[in-house]
Short mmCIF file of C-alpha atoms in Angstrom, two decimals:
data_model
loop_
_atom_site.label_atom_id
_atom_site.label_comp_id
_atom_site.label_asym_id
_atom_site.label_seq_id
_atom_site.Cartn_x
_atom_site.Cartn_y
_atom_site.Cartn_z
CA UNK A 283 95.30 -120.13 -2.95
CA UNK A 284 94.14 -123.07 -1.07
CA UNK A 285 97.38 -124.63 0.81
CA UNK A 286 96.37 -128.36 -0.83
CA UNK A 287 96.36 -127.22 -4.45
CA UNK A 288 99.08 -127.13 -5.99
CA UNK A 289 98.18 -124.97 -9.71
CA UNK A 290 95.76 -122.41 -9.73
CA UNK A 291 93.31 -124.44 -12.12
CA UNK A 292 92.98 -126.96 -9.38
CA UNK A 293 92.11 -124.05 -6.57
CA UNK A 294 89.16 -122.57 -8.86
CA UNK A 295 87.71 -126.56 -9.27
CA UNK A 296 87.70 -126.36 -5.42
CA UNK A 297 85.88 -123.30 -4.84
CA UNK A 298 81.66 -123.24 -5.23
CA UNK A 299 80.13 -121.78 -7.87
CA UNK A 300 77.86 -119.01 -7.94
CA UNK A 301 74.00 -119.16 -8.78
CA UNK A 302 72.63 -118.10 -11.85
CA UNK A 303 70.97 -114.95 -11.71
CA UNK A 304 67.92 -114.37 -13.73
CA UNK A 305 65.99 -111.04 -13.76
CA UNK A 306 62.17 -110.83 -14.23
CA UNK A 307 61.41 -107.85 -16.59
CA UNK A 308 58.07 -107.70 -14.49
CA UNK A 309 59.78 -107.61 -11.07
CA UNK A 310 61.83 -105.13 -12.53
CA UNK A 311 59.49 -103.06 -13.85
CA UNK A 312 57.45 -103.38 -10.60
CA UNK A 313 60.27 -102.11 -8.57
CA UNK A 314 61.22 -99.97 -10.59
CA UNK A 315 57.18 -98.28 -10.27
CA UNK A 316 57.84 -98.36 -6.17
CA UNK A 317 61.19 -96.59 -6.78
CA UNK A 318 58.93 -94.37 -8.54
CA UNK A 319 56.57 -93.26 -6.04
CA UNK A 320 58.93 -93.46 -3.02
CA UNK A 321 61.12 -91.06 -4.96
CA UNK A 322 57.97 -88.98 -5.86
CA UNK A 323 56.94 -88.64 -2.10
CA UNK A 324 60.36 -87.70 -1.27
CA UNK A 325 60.63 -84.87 -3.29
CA UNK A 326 57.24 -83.78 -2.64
CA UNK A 327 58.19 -83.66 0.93
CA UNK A 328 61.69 -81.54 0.25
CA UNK A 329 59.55 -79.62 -1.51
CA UNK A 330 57.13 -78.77 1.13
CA UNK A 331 60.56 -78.80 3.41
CA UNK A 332 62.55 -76.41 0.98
CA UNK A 333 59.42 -73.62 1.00
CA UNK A 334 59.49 -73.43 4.75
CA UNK A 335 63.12 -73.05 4.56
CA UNK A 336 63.22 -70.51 1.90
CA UNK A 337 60.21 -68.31 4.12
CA UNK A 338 62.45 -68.48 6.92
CA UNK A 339 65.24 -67.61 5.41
CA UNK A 340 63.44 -64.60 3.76
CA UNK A 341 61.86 -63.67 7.24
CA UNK A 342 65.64 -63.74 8.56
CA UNK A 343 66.34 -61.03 6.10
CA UNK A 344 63.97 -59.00 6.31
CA UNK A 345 65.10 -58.75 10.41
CA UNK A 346 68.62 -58.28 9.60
CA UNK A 347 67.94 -55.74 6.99
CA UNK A 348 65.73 -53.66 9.35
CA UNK A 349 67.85 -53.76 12.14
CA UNK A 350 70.62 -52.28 9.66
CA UNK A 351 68.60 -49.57 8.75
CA UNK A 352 68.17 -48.89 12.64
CA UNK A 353 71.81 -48.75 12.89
CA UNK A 354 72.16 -46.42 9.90
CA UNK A 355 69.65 -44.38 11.45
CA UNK A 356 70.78 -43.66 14.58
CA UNK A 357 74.64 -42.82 13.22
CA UNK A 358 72.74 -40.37 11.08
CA UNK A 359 70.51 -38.45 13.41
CA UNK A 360 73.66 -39.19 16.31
CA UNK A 361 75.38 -36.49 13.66
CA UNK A 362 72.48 -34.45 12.14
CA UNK A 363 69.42 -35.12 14.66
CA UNK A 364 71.39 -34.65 17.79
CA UNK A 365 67.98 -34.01 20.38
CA UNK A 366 66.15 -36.72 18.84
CA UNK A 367 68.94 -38.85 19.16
CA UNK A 368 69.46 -38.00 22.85
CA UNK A 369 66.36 -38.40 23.63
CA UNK A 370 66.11 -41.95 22.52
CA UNK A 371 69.64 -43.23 24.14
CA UNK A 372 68.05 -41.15 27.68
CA UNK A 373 65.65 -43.25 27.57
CA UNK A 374 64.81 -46.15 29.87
CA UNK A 375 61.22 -47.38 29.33
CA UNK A 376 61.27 -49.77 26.69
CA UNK A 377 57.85 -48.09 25.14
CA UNK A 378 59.13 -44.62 25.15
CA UNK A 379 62.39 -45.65 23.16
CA UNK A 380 60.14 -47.62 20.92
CA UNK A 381 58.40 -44.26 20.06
CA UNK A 382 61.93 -42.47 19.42
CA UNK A 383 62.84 -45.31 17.36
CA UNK A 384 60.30 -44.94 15.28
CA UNK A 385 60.40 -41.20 15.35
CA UNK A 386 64.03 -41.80 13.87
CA UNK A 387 62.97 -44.08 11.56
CA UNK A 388 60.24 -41.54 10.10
CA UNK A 389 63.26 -38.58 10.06
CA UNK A 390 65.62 -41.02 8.43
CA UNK A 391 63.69 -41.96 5.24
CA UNK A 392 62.17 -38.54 4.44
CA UNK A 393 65.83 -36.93 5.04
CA UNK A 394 68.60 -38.85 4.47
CA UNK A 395 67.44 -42.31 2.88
CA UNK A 396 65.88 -40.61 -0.53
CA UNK A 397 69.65 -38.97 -0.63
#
């Protein structure tokens, strides 16, 4: 309350009033068109976004799932392939172990995946 009033009738009569506001139904319906197409490009745009996202992701998991069938494969032929296996952990060169990897890889899925 203002310190010089002494009711609270006589504090509102000191205060300013507000403006009228008056909405245009044509201003309204013209903003409401931009709201329109901004929200239209937006969501073209997450679209675009969310496809490359959702590629990725799918690229992700088809590396995660083929490095665990690397890992399955070598625990099998460690047990059941033992020279094969040797071979490929012997192995320095990068392209030679490539070639036992895939070697393993062929073994694995006609021997033990179908299983």
């Amino acid at each position: 309350m203002f310190e010089d009033s002494k009711t609270p009738a006589a504090a509102w009569e000191n205060t300013a009033t507000l403006p009228e506001i008056t909405v245009d139904p044509e201003k309204l319906a013209a903003a409401a068109e931009t709201l329109r197409k901004a929200w239209a490009g937006i969501m073209a745009s997450f679209e675009v976004a969310a496809e490359a996202f959702g590629k990725w992701i799918q690229s992700v998991a088809a590396e995660v799932e083929a490095q665990h069938e690397m890992e399955t494969a070598l625990r099998w032929a460690r047990c059941y392939n033992r020279p094969l296996y040797n071979r490929y952990t012997h192995t320095k060169k990068k392209r030679t172990r490539k070639k036992y990897a895939k070697r393993i890889l062929k073994w694995y899925r006609t021997e033990v995946a179908p299983c």
